[in-house]
Coordinates of C-alpha atoms in Angstrom, one line a residue:
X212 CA -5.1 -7.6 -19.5
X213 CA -1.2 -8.6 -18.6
X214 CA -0.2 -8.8 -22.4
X215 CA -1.9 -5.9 -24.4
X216 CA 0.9 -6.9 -27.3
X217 CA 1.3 -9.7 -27.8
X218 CA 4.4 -9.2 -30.3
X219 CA 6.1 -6.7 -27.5
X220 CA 7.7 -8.0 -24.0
X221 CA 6.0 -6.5 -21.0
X222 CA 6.8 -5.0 -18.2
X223 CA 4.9 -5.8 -15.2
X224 CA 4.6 -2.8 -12.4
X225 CA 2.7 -4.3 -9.0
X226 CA 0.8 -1.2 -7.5
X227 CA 1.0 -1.6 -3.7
X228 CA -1.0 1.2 -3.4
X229 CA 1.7 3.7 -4.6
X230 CA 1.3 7.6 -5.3
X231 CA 4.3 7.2 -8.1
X232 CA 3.1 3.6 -9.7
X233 CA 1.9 4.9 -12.9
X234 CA 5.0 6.8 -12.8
X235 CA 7.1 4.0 -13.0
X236 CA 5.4 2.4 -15.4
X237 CA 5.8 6.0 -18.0
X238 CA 9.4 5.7 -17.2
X239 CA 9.9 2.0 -17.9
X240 CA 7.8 3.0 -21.1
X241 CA 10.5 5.8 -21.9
X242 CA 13.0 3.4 -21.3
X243 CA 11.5 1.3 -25.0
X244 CA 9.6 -0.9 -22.9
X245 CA 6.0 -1.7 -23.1
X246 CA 4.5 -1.3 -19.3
X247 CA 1.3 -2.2 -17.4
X248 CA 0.1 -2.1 -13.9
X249 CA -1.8 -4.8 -12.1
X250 CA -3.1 -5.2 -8.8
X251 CA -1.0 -6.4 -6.3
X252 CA -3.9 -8.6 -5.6
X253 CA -3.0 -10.1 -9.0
X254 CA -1.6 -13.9 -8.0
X255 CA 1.9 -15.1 -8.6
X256 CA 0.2 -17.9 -11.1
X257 CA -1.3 -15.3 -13.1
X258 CA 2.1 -12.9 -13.6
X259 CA 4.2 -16.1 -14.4
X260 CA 1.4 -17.3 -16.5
X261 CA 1.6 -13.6 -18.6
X262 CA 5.7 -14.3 -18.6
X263 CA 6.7 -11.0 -18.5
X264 CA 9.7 -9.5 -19.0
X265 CA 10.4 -8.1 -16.1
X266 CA 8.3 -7.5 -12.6
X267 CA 8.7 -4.2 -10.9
X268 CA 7.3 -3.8 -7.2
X269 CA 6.0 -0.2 -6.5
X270 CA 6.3 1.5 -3.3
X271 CA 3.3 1.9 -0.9
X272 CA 2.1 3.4 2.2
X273 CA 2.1 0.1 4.5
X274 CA 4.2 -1.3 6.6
X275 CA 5.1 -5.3 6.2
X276 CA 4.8 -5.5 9.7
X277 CA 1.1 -4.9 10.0
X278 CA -1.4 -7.3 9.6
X279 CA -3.1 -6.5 6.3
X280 CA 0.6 -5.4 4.6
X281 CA 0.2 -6.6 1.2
X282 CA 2.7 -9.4 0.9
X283 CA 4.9 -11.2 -2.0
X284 CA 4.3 -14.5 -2.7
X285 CA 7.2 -16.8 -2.7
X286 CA 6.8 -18.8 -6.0
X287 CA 7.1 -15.6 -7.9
X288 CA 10.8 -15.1 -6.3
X289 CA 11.6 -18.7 -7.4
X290 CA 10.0 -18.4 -11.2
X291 CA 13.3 -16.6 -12.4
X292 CA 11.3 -13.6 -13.7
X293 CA 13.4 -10.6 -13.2
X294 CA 12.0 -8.3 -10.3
X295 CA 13.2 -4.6 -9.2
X296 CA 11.8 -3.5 -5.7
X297 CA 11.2 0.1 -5.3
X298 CA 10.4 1.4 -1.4
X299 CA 7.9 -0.9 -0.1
X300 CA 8.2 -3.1 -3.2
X301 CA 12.4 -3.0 -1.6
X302 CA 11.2 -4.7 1.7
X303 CA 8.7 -6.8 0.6
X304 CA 11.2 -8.5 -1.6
X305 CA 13.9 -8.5 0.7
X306 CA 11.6 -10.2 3.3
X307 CA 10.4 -12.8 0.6
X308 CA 14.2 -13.5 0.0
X309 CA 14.9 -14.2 3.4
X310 CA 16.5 -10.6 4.4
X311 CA 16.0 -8.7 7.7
X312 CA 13.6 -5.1 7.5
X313 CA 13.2 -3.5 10.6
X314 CA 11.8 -0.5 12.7
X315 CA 14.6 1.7 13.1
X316 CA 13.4 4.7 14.1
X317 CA 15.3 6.3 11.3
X318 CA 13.1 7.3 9.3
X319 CA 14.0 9.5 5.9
X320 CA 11.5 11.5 3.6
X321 CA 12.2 13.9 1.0
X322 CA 15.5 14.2 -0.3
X323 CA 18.7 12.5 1.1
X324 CA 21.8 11.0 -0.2
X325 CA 22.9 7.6 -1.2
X326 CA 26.4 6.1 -1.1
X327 CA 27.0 3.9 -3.2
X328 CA 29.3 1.0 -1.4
X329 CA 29.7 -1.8 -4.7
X330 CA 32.1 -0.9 -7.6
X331 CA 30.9 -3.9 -9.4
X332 CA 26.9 -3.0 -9.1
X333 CA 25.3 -3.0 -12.4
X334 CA 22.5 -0.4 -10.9
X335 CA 24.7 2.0 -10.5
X336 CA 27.8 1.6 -12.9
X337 CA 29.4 4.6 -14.3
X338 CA 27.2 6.8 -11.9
X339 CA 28.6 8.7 -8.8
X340 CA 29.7 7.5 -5.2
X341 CA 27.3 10.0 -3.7
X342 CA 23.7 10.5 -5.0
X343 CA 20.8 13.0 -3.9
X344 CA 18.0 10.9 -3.9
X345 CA 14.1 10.9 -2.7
X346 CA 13.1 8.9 -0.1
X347 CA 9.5 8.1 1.7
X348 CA 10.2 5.2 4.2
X349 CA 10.3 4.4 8.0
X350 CA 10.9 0.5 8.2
X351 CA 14.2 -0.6 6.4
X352 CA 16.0 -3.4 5.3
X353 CA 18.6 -4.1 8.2
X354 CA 20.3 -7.0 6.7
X355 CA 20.5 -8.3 2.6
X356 CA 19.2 -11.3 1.8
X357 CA 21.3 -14.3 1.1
X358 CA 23.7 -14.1 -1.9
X359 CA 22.6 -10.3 -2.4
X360 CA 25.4 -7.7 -2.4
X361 CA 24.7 -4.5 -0.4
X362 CA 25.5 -1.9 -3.5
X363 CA 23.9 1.8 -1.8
X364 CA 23.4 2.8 2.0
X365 CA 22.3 5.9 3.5
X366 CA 22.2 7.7 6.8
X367 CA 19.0 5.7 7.8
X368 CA 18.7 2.3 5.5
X369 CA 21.9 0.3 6.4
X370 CA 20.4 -1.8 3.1
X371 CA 19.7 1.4 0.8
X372 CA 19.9 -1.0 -2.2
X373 CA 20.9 -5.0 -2.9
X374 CA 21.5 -6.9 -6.1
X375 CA 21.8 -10.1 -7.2
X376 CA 23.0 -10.1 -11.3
X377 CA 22.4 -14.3 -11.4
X378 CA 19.2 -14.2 -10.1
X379 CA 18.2 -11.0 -11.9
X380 CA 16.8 -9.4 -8.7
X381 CA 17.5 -6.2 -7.3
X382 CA 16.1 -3.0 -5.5
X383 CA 16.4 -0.1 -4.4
X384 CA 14.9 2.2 -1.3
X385 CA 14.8 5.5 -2.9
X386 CA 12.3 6.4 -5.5
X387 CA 14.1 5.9 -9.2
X388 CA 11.1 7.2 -10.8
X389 CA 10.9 11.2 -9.5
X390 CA 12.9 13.9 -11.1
X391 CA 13.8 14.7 -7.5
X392 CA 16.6 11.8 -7.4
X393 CA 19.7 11.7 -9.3
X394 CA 20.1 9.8 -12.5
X395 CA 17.3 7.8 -11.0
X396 CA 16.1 6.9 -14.8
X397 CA 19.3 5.6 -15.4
X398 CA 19.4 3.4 -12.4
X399 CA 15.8 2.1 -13.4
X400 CA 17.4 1.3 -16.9
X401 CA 20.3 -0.5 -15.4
X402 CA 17.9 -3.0 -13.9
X403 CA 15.9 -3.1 -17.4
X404 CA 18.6 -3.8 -19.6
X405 CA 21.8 -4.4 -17.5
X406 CA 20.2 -6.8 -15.0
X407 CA 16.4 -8.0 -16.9
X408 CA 17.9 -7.9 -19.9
X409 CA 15.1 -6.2 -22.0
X410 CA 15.5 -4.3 -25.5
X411 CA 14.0 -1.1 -25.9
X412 CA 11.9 -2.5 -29.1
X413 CA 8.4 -0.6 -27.8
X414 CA 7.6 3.0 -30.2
X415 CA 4.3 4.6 -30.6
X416 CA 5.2 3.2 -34.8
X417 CA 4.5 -0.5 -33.2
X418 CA 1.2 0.6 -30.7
X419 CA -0.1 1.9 -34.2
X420 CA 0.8 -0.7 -36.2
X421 CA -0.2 -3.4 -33.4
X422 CA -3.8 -1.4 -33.6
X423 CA -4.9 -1.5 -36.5
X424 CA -4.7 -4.9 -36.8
X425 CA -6.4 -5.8 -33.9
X426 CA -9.5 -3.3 -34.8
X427 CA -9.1 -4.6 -38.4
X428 CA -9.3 -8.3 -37.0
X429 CA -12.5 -7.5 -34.3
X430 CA -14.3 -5.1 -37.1
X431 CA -14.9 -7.0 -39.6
X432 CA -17.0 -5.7 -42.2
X433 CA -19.1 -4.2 -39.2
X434 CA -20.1 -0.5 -39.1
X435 CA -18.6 1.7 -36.5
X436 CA -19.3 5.4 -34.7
X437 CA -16.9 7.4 -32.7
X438 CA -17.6 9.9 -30.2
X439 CA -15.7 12.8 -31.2
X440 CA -15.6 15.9 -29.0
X441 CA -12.5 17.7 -30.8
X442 CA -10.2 16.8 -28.4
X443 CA -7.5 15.1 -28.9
X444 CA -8.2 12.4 -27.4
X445 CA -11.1 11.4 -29.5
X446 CA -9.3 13.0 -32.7
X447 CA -6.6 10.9 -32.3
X448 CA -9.0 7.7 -31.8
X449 CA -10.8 8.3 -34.5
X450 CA -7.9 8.7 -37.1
X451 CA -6.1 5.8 -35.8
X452 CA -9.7 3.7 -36.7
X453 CA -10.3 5.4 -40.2
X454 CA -6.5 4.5 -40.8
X455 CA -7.8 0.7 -40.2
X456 CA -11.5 0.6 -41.5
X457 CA -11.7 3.7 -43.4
X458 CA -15.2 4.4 -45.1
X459 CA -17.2 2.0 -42.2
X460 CA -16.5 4.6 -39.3
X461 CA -18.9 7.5 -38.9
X462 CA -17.7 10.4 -36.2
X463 CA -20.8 11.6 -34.3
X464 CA -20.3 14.8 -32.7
X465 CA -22.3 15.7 -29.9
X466 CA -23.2 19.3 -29.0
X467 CA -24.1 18.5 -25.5
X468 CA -24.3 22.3 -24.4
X469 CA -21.5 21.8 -22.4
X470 CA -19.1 23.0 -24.6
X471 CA -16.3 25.9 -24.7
X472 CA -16.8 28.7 -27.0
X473 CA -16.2 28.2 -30.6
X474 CA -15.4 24.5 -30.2
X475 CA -18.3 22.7 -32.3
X476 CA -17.1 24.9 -34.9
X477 CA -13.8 24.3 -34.8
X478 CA -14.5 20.1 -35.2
X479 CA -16.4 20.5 -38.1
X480 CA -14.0 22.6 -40.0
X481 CA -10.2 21.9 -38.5
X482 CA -10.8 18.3 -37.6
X483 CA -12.6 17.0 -40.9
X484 CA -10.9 19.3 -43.2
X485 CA -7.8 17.4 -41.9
X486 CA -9.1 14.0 -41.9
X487 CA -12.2 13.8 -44.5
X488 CA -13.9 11.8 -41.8
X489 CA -17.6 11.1 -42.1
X490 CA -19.2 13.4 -39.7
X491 CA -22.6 14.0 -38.0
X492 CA -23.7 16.7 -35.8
X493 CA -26.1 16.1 -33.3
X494 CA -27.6 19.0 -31.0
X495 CA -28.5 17.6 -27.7
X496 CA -27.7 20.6 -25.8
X497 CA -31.6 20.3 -24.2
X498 CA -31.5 17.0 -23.3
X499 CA -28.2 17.1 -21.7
X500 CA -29.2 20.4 -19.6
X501 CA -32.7 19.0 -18.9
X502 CA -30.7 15.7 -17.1
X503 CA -28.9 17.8 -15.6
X504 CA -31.0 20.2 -13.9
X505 CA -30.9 20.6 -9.9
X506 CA -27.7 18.3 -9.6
X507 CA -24.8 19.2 -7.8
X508 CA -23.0 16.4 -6.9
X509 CA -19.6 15.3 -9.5
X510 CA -20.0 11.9 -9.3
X511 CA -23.8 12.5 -10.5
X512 CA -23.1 14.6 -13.1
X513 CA -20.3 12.1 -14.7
X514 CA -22.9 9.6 -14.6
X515 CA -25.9 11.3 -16.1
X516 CA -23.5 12.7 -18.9
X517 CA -22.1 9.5 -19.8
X518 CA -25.8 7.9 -19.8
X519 CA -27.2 10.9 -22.3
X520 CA -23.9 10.1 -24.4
X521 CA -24.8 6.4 -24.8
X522 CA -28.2 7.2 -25.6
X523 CA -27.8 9.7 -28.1
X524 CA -25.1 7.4 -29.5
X525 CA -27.8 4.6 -30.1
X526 CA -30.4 7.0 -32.1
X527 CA -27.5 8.2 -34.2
X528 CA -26.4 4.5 -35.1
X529 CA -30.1 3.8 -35.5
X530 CA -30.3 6.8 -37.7
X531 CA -27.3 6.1 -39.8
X532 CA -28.4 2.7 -40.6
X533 CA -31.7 4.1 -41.6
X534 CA -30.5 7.3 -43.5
X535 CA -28.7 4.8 -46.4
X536 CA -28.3 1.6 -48.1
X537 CA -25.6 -0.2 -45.8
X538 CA -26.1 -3.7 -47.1
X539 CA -28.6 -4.8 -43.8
X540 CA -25.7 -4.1 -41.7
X541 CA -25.9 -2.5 -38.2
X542 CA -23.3 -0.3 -36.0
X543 CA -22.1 -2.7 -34.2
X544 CA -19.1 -0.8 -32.1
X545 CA -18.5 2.7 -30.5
X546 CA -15.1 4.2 -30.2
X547 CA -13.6 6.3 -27.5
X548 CA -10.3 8.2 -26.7
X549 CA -10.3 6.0 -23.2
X550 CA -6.8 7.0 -21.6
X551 CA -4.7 4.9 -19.0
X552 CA -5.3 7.5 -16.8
X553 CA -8.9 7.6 -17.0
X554 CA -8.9 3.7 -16.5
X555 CA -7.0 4.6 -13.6
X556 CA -8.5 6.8 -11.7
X557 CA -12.2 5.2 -12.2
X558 CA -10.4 2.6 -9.8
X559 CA -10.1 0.2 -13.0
X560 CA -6.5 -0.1 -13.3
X561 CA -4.9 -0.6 -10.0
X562 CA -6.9 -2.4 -7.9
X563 CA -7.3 1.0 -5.7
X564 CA -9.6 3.4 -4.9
X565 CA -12.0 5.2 -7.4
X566 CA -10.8 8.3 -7.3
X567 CA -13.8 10.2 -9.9
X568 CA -15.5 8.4 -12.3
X569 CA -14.9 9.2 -15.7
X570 CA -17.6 9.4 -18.1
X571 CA -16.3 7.0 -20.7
X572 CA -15.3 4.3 -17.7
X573 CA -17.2 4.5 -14.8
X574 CA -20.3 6.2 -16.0
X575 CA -20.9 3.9 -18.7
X576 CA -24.7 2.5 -18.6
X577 CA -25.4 -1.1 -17.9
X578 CA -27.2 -2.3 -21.4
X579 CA -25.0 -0.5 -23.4
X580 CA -25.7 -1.6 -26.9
X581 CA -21.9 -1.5 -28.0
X582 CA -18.8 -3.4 -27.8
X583 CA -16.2 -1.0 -27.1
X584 CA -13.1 -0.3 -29.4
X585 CA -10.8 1.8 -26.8
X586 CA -7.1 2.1 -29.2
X587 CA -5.6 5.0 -26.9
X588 CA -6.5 2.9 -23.5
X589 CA -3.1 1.4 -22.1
X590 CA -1.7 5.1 -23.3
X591 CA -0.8 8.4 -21.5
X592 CA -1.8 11.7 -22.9
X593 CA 1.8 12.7 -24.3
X594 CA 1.9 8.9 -25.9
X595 CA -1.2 9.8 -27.6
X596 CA 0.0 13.1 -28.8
X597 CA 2.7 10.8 -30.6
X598 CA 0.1 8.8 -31.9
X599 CA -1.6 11.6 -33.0
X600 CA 1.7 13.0 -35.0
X601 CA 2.3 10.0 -36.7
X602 CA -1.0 9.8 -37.9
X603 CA -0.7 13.0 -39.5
X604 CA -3.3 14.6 -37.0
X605 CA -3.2 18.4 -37.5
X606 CA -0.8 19.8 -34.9
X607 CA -2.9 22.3 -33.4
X608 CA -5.3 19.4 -32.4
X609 CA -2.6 17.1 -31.2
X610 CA -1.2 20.1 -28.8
X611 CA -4.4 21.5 -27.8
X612 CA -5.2 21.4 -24.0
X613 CA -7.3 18.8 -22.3
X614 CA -10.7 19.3 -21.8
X615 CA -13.0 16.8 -20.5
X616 CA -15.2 14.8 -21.7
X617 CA -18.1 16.3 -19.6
X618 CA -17.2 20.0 -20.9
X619 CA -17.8 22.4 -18.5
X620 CA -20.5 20.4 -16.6
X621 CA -17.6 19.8 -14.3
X622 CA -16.2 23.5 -14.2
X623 CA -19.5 25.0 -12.5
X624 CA -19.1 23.8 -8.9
X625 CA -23.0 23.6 -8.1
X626 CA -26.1 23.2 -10.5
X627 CA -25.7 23.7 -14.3
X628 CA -28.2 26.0 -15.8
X629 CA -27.3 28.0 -19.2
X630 CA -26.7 31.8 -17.5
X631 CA -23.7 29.8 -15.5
X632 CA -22.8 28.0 -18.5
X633 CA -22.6 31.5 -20.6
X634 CA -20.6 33.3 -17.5
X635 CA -18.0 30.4 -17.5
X636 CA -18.0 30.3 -21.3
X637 CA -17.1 34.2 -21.4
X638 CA -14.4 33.8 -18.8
X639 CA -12.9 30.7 -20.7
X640 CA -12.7 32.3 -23.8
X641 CA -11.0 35.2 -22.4
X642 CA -8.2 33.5 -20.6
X643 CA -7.7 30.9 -23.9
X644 CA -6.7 34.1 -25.5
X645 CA -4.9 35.5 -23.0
X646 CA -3.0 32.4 -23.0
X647 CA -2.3 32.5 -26.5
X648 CA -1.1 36.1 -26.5
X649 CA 0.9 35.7 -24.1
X650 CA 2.9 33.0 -26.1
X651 CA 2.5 30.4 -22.7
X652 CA 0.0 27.5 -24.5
X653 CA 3.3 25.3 -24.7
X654 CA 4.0 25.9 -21.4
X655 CA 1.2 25.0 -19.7
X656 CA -0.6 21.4 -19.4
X657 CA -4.4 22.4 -18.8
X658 CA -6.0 25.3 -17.4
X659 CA -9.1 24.8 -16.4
X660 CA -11.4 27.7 -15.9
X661 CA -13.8 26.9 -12.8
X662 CA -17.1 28.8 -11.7
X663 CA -17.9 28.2 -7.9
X664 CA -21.6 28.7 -8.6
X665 CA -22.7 28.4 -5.6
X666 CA -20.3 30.9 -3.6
X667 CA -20.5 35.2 -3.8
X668 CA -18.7 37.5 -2.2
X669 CA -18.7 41.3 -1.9
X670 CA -16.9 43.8 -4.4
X671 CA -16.8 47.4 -5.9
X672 CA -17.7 47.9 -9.3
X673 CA -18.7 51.3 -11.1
X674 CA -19.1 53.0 -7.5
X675 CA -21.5 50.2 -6.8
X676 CA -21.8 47.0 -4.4
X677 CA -21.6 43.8 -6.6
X678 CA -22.2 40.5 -4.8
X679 CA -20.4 38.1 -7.7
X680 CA -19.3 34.5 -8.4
X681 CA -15.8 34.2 -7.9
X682 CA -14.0 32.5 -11.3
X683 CA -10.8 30.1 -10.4
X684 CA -8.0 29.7 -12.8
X685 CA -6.4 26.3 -12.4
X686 CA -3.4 26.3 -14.7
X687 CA -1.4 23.2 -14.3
X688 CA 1.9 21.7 -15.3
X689 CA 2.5 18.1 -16.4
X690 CA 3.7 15.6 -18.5
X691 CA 0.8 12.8 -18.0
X692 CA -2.0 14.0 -16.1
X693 CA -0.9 11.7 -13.1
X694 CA 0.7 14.3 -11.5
X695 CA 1.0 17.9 -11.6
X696 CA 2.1 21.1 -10.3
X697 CA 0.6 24.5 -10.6
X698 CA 2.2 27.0 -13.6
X699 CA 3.9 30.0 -12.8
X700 CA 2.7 32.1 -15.2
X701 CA 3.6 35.6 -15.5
X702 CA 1.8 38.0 -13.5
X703 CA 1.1 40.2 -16.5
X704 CA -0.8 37.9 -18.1
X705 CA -2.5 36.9 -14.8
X706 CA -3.5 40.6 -14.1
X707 CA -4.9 41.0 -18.2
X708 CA -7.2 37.9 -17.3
X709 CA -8.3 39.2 -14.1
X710 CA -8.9 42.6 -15.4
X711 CA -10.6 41.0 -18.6
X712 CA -12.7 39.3 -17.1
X713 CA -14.0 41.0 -13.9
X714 CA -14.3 43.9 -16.6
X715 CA -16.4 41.6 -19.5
X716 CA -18.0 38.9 -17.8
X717 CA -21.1 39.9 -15.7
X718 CA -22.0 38.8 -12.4
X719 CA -18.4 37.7 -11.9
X720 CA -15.9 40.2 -9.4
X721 CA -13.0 38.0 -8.1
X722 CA -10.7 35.6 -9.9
X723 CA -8.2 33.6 -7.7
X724 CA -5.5 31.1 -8.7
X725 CA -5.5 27.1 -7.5
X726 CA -1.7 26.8 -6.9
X727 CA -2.3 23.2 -5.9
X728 CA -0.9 20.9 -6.9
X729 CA -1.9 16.5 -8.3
X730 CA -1.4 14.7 -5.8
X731 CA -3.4 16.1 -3.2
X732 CA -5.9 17.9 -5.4
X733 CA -6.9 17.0 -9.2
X734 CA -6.6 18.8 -11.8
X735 CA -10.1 19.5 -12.8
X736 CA -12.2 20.6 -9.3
X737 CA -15.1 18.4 -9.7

């Protein structure tokens, strides 16, 4: 788990329970540097045992003052790795150093600025005096710890940052990692390559490379079956395995009912045409609705979903082995486009809290009869899209918008039955082509399309009372899925989909707009 190449250097980013830690590890990755997060649970043996590269500490909601405050252990301060502190990652490190943090009362959130006091600090050479910087913070570090130089203070951190270029330790207050401070990725490279002394060796060229030697190496001469859903996160999977075992992977697509309109087609004639991939088509679409029937709850619906998927993947290896001469050999492994972000937020990648389970992670069965071959799962979705263009994946897959692997199960807030599945289908098409004519697909993330099912409200249509569902359009910004904002798309092309659809789709007469945005909600609703 702490060295997923072994041929690259890692960077090792502590979560202390941090809104922003899988950002700083996507910005350490930017950097050319191979990043993973690990609990801070994780024991000062066990990171000095993985010899990483470099150790960041995230920030974190505690205080290192209360009792349960996570803590750093002192024998990774004395192994020589090099470590960067970042907020409460700052004063846990200055404390395990032997500096001074205390309660203040001076408290700064949001932005502020940062004066930078050393002319000699390799954090922030060749950068300004004066910095706008984010801040979250209400302890600080009142004193540096022996033999580190003071190099940034602000109006309410006498010890805004400290450095120690021998000892290859240093840290910062502010947040590095947000867009919000100042030349903050250039202060987080400073520390990687000024002060760690890393090389920016990592490309999406070596994660492919790296790959397919591992799935070539755990293969074998086994068979091996792919979920593909069209997406491009199982299109980008499953090229990256047929680039490594070619002929032994089978793609089984399966047409759970859940799906947008048009897409089945679209996977048997865009993805294969591209690819030449062995495919199969399985319609499930009645066993999928018939498991779901009656349930409301998200968490449910995950589960169930990824159950049916595991079973129908079974009868299709079973029925692949049967339907030709494979030389007595079974299907042995199942591939899926598992993300880091999925990992993530199914509570499997930070020590944290389980935020929703997804399908392919948390709502996995217990006797699953596959080992797993997850290439894309220490990735972000625009990583993948790289991925996905150096394989030569068509580019219309690579940029298409996420859609989960639970299809539109998880759109219809409420019970799925196939008249809500056709309303939401009608709306979704309608604003995908809005979208498109409008010329705003780049510029958009996602946009989910959500049905609350289980909410009407009163309107006026043909001279007549209606009593409709209300559709939601959710159209998010981002550049990994970790965090998003809302899209500001034009109101032109907001009134078209409103009128489109309130006009086309029955039993719908209200669309609103989610202009929340990751954290505090998610992107998808449910």
């Amino acid at each position: 788990m702490l060295a997923p190449y072994s041929q690259q250097q890692v960077v090792l980013v502590v979560d202390y329970g941090a809104q922003y830690a899988q950002l700083i590890a996507r910005r350490v990755r930017e950097a050319g540097v191979f990043s993973e997060i690990i609990p801070h649970t994780t024991t000062a043996a066990q990171i000095i045992a993985a010899a990483p590269a470099a150790v960041v500490l995230s920030g974190g909601p505690a205080s290192v003052y209360a009792d349960a405050a996570p803590s750093l252990d002192a024998a990774l301060v004395a192994a020589g790795i090099p470590i960067f502190g970042i907020c409460y990652g700052f004063q846990a490190l200055a404390q395990a150093l032997g500096g001074t943090v205390s309660k203040t009362g001076d408290r700064e959130y949001g932005r502020t600025q940062l004066n930078v006091t050393d002319s000699a600090s390799v954090l922030f050479v060749q950068l300004p005096q004066q910095l706008s910087v984010w801040m979250s913070h209400g302890d600080a570090v009142t004193q540096a710890p022996p033999g580190f130089t003071v190099s940034a203070t602000s109006a309410g951190a006498p010890v805004a940052a400290f450095e120690n270029q021998e000892r290859r330790i240093a840290g910062v207050q502010f947040h590095p990692e947000v867009m919000h401070s100042e030349h903050g990725q250039r202060v987080l490279e400073h520390f990687l390559f000024g002060i760690a002394g890393c090389e920016p060796t990592w490309s999406m060229t070596g994660v492919i490379d790296e790959q397919v030697q591992r799935i070539r190496s755990q293969v074998g001469d086994d068979m091996v079956i792919c979920g593909l859903s069209g997406g491009v996160d199982s299109s980008v999977a499953a090229a990256l395995v047929q680039r490594a075992i070619g002929t032994q992977l089978t793609c089984v697509f399966v047409d759970h009912g859940l799906l947008r309109a048009g897409e089945a087609e679209q996977v048997e004639r865009d993805f294969v045409a591209a690819t030449d991939v062995r495919l199969v088509v399985v319609d499930a679409a009645d066993r999928f609705l018939s498991a779901l029937a009656g349930v409301v709850d998200p968490e449910e619906k995950r589960k169930i979903i990824g159950r049916e998927f595991i079973r129908v993947f079974e009868q299709a290896a079973r029925e692949i082995v049967e339907s030709a001469d494979h030389s007595g050999k079974s299907v042995k492994y199942l591939v899926q486009g598992t993300l880091y972000p999925d990992v993530v937020e199914s509570g499997g990648g930070t020590g944290t809290a389980n935020i929703k389970s997804h399908h392919n992670v948390g709502g996995l069965p217990d006797d699953l009869e596959f080992d797993l071959i997850e290439p894309l799962r220490t990735l972000f979705k625009d990583e993948v899209r790289q991925v996905g263009l150096e394989l030569g994946v068509p580019a219309d897959i690579v940029w298409r918008h996420p859609f989960p692997g639970p299809g539109l199960a998880i759109r219809i807030v409420g019970a799925i039955d196939a008249h809500r599945l056709q309303i939401l289908r009608a709306a979704d098409a309608i604003v995908r082509a809005e979208l498109t004519a409008a010329g705003v697909d780049r510029d958009v993330w996602q946009c989910p399309v959500v049905l609350l099912a289980d909410v009407r409200s009163v309107g006026v249509q043909g001279d007549g009372r209606t009593y409709g569902h209300p559709i939601v359009l959710r159209p998010v910004s981002s550049e990994d899925a970790m965090t998003a904002d809302w899209s500001r798309l034009p109101y032109d092309t907001l009134a078209t989909i409103s009128t489109r659809i309130t006009n086309e789709v029955l039993d719908v007469n209200r669309v609103v707009l989610d202009i929340t945005s990751k954290p505090p909600g998610t992107i998808e609703w449910e």
